Coordinates of C-alpha atoms (C1' of nucleotides) in Angstrom, one line a residue:
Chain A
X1 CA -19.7 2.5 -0.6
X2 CA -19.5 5.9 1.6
X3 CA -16.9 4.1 3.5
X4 CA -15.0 2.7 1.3
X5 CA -11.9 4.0 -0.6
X6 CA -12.1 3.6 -4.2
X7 CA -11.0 0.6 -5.8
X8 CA -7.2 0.2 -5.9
X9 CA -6.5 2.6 -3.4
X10 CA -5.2 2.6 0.2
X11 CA -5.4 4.5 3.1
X12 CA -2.0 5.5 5.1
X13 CA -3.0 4.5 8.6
X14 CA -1.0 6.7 11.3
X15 CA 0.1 3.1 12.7
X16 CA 2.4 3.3 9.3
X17 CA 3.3 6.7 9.2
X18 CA 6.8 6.1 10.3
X19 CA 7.2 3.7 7.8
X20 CA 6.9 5.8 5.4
X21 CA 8.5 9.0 6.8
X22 CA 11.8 6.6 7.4
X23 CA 11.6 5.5 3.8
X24 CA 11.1 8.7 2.2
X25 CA 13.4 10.7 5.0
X26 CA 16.1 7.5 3.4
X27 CA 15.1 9.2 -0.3
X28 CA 16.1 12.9 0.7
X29 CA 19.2 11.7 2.3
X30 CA 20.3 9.7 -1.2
X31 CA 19.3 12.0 -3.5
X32 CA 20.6 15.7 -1.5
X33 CA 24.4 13.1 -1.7
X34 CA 23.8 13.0 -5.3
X35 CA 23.0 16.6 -5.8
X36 CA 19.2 16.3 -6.6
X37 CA 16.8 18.5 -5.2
X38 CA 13.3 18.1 -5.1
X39 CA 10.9 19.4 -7.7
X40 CA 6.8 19.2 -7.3
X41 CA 4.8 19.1 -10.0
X42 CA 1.4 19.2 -10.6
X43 CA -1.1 15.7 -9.7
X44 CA -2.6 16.7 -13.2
X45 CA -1.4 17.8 -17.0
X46 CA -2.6 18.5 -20.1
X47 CA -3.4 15.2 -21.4
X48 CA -1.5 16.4 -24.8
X49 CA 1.9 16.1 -22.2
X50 CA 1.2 12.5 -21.9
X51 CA 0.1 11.5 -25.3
X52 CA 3.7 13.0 -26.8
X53 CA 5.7 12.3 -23.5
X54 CA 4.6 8.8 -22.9
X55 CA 3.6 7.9 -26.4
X56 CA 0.3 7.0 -28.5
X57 CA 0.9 3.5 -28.7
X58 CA 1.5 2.5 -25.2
X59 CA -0.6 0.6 -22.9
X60 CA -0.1 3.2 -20.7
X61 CA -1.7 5.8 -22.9
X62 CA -3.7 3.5 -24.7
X63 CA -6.3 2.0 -21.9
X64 CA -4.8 3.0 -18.4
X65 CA -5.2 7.1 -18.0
X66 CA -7.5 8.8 -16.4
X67 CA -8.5 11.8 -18.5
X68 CA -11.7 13.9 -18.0
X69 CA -12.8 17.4 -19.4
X70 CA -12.2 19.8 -16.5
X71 CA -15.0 22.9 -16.6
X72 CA -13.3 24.9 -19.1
X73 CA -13.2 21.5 -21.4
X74 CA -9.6 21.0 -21.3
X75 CA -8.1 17.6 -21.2
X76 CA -7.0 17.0 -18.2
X77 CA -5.3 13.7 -17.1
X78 CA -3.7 12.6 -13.6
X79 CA -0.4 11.8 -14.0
X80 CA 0.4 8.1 -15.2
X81 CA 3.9 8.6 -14.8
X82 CA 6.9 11.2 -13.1
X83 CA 9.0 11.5 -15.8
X84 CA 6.7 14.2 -18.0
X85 CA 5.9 16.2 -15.5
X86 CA 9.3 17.1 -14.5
X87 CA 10.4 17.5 -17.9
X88 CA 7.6 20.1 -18.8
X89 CA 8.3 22.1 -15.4
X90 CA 12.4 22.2 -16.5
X91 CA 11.0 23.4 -19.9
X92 CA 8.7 26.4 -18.4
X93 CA 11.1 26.9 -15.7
X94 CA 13.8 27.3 -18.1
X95 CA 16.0 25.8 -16.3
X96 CA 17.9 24.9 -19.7
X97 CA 19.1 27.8 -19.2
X98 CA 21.2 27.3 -16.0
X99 CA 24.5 25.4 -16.1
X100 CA 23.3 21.9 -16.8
X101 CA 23.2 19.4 -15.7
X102 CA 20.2 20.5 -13.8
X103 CA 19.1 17.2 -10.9
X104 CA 15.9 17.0 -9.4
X105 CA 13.7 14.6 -7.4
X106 CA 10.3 14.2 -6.7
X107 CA 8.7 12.0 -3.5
X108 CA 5.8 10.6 -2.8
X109 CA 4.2 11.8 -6.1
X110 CA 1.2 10.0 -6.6
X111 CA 1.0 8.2 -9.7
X112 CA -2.7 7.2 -11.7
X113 CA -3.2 4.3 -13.4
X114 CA -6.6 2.6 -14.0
X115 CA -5.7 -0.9 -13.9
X116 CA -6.9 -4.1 -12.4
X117 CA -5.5 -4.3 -8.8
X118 CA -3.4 -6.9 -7.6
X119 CA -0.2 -7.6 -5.7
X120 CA 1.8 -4.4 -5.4
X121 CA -0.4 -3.1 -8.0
X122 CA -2.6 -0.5 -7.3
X123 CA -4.9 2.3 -9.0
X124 CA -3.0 5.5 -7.1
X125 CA 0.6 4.3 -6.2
X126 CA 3.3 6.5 -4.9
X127 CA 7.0 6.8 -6.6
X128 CA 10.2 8.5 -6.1
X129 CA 12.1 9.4 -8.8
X130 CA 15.1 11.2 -9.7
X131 CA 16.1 12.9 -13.3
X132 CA 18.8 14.5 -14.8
X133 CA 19.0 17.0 -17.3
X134 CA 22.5 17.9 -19.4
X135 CA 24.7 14.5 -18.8
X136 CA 25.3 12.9 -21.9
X137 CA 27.7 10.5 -19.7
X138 CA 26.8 7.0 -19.2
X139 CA 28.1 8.3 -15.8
X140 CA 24.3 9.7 -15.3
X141 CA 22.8 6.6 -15.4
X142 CA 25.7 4.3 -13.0
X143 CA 24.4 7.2 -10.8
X144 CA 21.0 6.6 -10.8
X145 CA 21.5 2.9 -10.6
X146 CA 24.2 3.4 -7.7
X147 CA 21.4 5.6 -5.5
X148 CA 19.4 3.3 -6.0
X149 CA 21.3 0.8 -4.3
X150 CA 22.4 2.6 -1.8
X151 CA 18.6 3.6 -1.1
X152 CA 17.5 -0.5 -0.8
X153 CA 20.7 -1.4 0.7
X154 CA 20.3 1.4 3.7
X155 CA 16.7 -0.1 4.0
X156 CA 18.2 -3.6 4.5
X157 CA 16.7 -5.0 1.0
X158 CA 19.2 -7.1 -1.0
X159 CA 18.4 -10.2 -3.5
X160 CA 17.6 -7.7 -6.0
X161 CA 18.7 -7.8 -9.3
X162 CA 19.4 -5.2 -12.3
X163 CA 18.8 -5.7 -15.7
X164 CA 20.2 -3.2 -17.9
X165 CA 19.8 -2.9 -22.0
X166 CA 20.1 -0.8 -24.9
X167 CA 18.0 0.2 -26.9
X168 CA 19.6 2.3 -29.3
X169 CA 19.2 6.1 -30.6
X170 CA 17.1 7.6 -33.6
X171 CA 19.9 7.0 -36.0
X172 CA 20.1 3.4 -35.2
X173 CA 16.7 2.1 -34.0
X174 CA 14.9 2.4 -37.1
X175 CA 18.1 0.2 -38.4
X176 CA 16.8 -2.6 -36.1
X177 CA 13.6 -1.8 -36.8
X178 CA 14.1 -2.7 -40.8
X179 CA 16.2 -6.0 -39.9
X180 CA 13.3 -7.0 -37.2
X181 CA 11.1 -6.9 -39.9
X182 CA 12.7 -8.4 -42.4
X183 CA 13.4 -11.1 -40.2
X184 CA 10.1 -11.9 -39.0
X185 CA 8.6 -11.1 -42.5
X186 CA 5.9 -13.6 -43.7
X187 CA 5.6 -15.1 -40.0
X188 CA 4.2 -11.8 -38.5
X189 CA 0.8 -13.3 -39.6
X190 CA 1.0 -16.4 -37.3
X191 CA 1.7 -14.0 -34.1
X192 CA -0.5 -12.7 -31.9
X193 CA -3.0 -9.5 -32.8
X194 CA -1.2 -6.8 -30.6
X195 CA 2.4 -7.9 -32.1
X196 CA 0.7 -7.3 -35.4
X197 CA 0.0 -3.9 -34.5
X198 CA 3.3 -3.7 -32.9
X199 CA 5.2 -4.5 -36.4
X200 CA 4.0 -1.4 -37.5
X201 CA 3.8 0.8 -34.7
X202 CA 6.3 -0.1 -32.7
X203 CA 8.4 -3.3 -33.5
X204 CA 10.5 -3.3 -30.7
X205 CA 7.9 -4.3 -28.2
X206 CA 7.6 -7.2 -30.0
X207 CA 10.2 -8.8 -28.3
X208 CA 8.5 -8.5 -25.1
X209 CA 5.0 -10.5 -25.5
X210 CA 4.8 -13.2 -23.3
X211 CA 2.8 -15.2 -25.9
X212 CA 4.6 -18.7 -26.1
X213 CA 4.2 -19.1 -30.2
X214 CA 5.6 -15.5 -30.2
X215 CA 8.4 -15.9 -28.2
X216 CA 8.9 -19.3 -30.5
X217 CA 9.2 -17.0 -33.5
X218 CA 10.9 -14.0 -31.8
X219 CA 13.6 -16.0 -30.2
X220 CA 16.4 -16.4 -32.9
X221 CA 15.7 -12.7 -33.9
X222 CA 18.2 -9.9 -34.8
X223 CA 19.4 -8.3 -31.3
X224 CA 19.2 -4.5 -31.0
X225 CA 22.5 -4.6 -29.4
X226 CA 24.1 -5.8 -31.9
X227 CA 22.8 -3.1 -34.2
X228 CA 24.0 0.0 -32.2
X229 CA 25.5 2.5 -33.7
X230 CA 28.9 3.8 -32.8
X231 CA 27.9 6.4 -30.2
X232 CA 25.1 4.0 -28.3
X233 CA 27.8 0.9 -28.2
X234 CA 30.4 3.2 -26.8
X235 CA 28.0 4.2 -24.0
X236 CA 26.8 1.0 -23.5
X237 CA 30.1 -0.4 -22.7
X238 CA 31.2 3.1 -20.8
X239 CA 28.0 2.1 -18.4
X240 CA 28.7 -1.4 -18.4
X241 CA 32.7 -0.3 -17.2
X242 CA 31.5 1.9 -14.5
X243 CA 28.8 -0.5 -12.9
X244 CA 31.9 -3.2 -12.8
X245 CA 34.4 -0.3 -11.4
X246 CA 31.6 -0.3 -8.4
X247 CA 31.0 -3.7 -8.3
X248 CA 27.5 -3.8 -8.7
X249 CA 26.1 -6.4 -10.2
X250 CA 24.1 -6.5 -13.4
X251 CA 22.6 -8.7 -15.9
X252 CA 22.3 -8.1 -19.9
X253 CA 18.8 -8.5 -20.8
X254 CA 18.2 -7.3 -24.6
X255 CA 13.9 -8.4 -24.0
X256 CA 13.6 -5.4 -21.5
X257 CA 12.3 -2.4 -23.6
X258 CA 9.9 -0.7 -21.1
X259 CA 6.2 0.6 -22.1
X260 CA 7.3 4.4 -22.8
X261 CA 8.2 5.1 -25.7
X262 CA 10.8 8.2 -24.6
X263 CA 13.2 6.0 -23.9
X264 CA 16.6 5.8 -25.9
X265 CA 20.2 4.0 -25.5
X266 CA 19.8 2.6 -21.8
X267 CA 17.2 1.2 -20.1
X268 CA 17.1 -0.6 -16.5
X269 CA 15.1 -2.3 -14.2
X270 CA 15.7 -3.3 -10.6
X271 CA 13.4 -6.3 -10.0
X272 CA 12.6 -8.3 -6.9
X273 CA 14.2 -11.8 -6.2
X274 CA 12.4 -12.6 -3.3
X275 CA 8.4 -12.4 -2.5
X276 CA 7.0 -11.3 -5.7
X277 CA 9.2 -12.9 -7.4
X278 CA 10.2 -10.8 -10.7
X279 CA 8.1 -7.6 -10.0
X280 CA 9.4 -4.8 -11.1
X281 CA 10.6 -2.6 -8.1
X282 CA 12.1 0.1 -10.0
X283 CA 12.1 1.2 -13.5
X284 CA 14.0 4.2 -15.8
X285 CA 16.5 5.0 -18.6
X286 CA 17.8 7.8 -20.5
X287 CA 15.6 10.1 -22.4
X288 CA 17.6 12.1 -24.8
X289 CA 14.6 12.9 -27.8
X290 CA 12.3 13.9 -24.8
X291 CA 12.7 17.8 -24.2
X292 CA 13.4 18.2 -27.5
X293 CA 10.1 16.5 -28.3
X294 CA 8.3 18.4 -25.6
X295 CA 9.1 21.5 -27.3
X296 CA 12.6 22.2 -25.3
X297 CA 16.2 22.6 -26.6
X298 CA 17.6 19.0 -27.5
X299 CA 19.1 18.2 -24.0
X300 CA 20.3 14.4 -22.7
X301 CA 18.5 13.3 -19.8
X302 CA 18.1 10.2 -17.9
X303 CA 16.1 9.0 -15.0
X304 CA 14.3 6.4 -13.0
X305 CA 11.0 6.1 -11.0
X306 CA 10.3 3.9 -8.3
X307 CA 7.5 2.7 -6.3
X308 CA 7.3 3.5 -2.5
X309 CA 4.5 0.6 -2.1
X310 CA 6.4 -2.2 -3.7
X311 CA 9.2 -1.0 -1.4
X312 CA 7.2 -1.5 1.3
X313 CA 6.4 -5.1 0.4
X314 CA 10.4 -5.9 0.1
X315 CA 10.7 -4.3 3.3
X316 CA 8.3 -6.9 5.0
X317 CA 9.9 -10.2 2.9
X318 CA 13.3 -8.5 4.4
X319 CA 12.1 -8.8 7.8
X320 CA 14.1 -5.3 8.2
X321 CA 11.0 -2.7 8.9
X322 CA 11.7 -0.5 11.8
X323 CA 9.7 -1.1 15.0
X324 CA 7.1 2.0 15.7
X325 CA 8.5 4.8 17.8
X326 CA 6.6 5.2 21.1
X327 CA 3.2 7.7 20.6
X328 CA 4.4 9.5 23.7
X329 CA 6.9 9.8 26.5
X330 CA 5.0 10.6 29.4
X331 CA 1.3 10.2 30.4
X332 CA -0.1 12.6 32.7
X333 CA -2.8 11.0 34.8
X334 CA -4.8 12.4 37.3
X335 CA -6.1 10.7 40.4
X336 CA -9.7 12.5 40.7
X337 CA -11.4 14.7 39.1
X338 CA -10.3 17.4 40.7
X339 CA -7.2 17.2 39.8
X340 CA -7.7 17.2 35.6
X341 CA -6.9 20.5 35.4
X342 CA -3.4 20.2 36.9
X343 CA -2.5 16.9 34.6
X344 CA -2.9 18.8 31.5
X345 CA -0.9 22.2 32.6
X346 CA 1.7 19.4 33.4
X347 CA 1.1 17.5 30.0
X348 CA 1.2 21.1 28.0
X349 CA 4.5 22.1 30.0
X350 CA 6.0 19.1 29.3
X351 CA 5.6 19.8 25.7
X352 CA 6.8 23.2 25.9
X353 CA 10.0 21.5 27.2
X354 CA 9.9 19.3 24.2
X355 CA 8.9 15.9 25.9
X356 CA 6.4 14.0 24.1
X357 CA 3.4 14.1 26.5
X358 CA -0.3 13.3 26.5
X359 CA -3.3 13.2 29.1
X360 CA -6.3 11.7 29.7
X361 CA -9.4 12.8 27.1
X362 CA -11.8 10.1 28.1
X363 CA -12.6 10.8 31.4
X364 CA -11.5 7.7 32.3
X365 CA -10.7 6.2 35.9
X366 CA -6.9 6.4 37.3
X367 CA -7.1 2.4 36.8
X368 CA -8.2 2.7 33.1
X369 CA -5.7 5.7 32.6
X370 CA -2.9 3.6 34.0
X371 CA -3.8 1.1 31.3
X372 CA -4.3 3.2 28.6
X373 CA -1.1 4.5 29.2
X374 CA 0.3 1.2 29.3
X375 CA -0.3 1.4 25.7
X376 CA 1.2 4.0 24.3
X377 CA 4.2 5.4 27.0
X378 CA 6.9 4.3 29.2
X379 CA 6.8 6.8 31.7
X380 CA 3.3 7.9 33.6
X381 CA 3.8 11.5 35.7
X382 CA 0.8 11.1 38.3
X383 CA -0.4 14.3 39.7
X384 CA -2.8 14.9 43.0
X385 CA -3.8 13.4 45.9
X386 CA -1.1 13.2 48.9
X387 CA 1.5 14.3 46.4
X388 CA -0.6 17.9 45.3
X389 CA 0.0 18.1 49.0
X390 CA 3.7 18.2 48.9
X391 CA 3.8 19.6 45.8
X392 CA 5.6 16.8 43.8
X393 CA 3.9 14.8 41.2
X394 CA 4.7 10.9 41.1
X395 CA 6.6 9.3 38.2
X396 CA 6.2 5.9 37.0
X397 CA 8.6 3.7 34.7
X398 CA 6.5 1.6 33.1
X399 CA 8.9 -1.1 32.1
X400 CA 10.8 -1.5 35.7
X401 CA 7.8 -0.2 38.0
X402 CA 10.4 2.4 39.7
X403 CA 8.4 5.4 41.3
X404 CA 10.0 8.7 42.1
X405 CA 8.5 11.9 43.3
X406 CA 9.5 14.8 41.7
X407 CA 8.9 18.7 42.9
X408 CA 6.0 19.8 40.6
X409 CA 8.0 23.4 40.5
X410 CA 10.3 21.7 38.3
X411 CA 9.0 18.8 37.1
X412 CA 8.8 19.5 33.0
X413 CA 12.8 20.0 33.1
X414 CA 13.2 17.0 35.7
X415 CA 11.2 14.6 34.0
X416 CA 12.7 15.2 30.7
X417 CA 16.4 14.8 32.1
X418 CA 15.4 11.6 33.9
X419 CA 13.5 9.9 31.2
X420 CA 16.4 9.9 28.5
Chain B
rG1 C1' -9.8 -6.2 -20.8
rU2 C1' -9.6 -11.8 -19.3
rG3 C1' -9.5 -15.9 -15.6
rG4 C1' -9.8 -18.2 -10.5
rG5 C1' -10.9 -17.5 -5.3
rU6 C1' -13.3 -14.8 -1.3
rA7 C1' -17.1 -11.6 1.5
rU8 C1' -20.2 -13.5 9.0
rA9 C1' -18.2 -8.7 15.5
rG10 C1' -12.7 -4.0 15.6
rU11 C1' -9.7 -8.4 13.8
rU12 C1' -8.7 -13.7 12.6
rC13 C1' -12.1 -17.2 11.5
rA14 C1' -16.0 -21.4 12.7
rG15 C1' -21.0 -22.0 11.4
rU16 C1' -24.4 -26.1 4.7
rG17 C1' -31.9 -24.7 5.4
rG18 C1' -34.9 -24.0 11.6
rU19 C1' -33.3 -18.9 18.2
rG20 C1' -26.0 -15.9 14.8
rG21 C1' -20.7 -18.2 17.5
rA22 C1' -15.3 -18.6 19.3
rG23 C1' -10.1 -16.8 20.0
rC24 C1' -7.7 -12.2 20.2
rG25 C1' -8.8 -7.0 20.8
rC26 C1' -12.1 -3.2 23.2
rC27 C1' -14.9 -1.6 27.8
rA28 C1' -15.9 -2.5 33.0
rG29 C1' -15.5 -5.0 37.8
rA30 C1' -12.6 -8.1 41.4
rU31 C1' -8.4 -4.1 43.4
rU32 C1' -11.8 1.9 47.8
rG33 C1' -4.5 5.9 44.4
rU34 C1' -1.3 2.1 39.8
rG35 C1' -1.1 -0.9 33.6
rG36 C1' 1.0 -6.0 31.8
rC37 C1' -0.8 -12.0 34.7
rU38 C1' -5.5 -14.2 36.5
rC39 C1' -10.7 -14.5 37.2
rU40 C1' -15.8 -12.5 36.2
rG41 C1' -19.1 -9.7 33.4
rG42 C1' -20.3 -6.5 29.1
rA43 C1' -20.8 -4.1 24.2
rU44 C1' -20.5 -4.4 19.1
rG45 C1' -23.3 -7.7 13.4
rU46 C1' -29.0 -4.7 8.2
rC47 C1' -24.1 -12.5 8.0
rG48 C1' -21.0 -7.3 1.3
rU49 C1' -25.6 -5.1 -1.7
rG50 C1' -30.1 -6.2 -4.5
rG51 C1' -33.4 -9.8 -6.2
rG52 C1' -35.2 -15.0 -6.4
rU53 C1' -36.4 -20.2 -4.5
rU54 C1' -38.6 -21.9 0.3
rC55 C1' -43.4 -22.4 5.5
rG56 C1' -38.4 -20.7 6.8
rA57 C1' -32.0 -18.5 3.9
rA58 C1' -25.6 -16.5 6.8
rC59 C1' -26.3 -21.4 4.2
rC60 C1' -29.4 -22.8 -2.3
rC61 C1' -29.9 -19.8 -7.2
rC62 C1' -29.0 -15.1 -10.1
rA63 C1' -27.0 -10.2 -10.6
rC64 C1' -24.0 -6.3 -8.8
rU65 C1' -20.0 -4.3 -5.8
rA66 C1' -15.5 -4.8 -3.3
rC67 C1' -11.2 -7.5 -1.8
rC68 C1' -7.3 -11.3 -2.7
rC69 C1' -4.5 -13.9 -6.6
rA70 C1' -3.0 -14.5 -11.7
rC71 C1' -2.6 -12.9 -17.1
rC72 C1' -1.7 -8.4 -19.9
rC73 C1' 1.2 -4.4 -18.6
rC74 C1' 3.9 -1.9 -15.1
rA75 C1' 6.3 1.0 -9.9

RNA sequence: GUGGGUAUAGUUCAGUGGUGGAGCGCCAGAUUGUGGCUCUGGAUGUCGUGGGUUCGAACCCCACUACCCACCCCA
């Protein structure tokens, strides 16, 4: 038990660092092109934040948060999701008040969810996600989805596909709403218990059980996009028009109405093709009720979130993750005892010079530091014996056996010219 | 929350009731100033945890925990 993590979550290993670094270093580069700059919020809110952010009748909110009573009994929950966070921190930032729109980014925000674990499912997972606040454009949210492909496509991951919907705006969802129900009418009672609860609560979700006799009855129903109002079906198309301008691809799919309830007009998913087949790699929409909800000025906002694990996974089905960088340049070893001392002045002055350089901490044999440093660099600098005589120090390419000695006077500056 | 599978060395796994193993990795030696190849030797296990059955349990039974996979939902 000591030694192990908690269920559902994962060390990173310093044998995947880079991974990582190169993926979110990717993130930066996409979003800074885009004009977002990173925001960091909080790992914990007021669980209030969550349960009018996210919504009361969402799985989300319903069974998967973890909330506890901090010392001062406050409700405290670690976050479930990005998008609340950033909106409360543009609130009490008020950065409304600033020319809008106003784009940030967060990275590598852990996200909380207690859920059973499973593939690219975990307990604490890690998103990027971006947000904008003050575009009312359709333009916003091409953006998004255009970053986003530039992101996966820089990372060499492609067989992905985007749905895209719309799910209409307070003046015309509760207009769907009414026809949904009257369509279904007497049949609700043959569906499944949670769609019960749905037709009241939230109708639209409806359409997304996975129950078969469900889907049976739900399949001829009403379609929200043919309900939108005037506004939401102008956007819809303006986003549709835009994605084709870029020639990305996309596919209409009127059963994706995500698990938050914030969401309003569109909503998009990027989801995998290959591996784990139909997981969701990347989820968002617009927003446009949220500040306002949250106790902000009515503002339009839209935004995505997307998991750095599940990323991960695509980049091992794409064969494309980058190959480890080398722990260190040069290996300092020395060739008796005596001669320690001199093999790590060398090692430290070869890292003032800004070479990567390491020595031996083992006390290990010349033998066993040759073959330690067989591991881990291409060059070995050895220092002592005949050559402390001459005052050089030996250096060893690993890869094509060359030797060369080198004047220890100037060895640090030497060795870094002659190793690049 | 539900269902299926799994748990033995650092790792991948074999071992079906009678003295715990192999490959790879790790350490050392052959090589007294030089890694990778070869050869030789070595270390490491409360056989997931706790109970039970038995003269005897890694093996059979029960419970728990974790991991993997799936449903639900989501990143």
């Amino acid at each position: 038990m000591l030694t192990q993590a908690p269920k559902g979550t994962r060390d990173m290993l310093p044998a995947d660092a880079h991974l990582w670094q190169m993926i979110e270093a990717r993130m930066r580069e996409v979003a800074a092109l885009a004009g977002y700059r990173e925001v960091r919020t909080p790992v914990f809110e007021h669980t209030e934040l969550f349960l009018r952010g996210v919504g009361g009748t969402t799985d989300i909110v319903q069974k998967e948060m973890y909330t506890f009573l901090d010392k001062g009994e406050r409700s405290i929950t670690l976050k479930p999701e990005g998008t609340a966070g950033a909106v409360r921190a543009f609130i009490e930032g008020r950065l409304y008040a600033d020319a809008l729109p106003c784009k940030m980014y967060y990275l590598n925000a852990p996200i909380f969810r207690y859920e059973n674990p499973q593939a690219g499912r975990l307990r604490e997972h890690h998103q990027f996600g971006m947000e904008c606040f003050g575009g009312s454009q359709p333009t916003v949210e091409a953006e998004l989805i255009s970053t986003l492909f530039s992101l996966l496509s820089g990372l060499g991951i492609k067989n992905l596909s985007v749905h895209i919907n719309s799910i209409g705006c307070k003046e015309c969802r509760p207009k769907y709403h009414a026809a949904l129900k009257d369509f279904l009418g007497e049949r609700i009672s043959e569906m499944c218990p949670t769609c019960r609860e749905r037709f009241e609560r939230n109708p639209l979700r409806i359409l997304d059980c996975k129950e078969e006799k469900c889907k049976a009855i739900v399949k001829d129903a009403p379609s929200m996009l043919d309900m939108l109002c005037e506004g939401c079906h102008d956007h819809f198309e303006g986003l549709k028009t835009l994605l084709s301008a870029q020639d990305i691809g996309y596919a209409i799919d009127p059963r994706i109405v995500r698990g938050l309830d914030y969401y309003t007009r569109t909503v998009f998913e990027i989801i995998m093709q290959t591996g784990r087949e139909g997981l969701a790699l990347c989820g968002g929409g617009r927003y446009d009720a949220l500040v306002e909800e949250l106790g902000g000025p009515a503002t339009p906002a839209a935004g995505f979130g997307i998991g750095l694990e599940r990323i991960l996974i695509e980049l091992k089905n794409a064969g494309t993750e980058p190959v480890a960088p080398t722990i260190t340049d040069v290996y300092v070893a020395a060739i008796t005892d005596d001669d320690r001392t001199e093999a790590y002045l060398l090692t430290q002055k070869l890292r003032t010079a800004g070479v990567k350089a390491e020595c031996d901490h083992a006390g290990r044999s010349l033998k066993a530091q040759f073959k330690f440093a067989g591991k881990i660099a291409p060059f070995v600098a050895v220092v002592g014996g005949d050559e402390r005589a001459r005052g050089t120090v030996l250096l060893r390419n690993m890869n094509t056996r060359e030797q060369q000695e080198i004047p220890l006077a100037t060895a640090p500056e030497a060795i870094k010219q002659l190793i690049e």
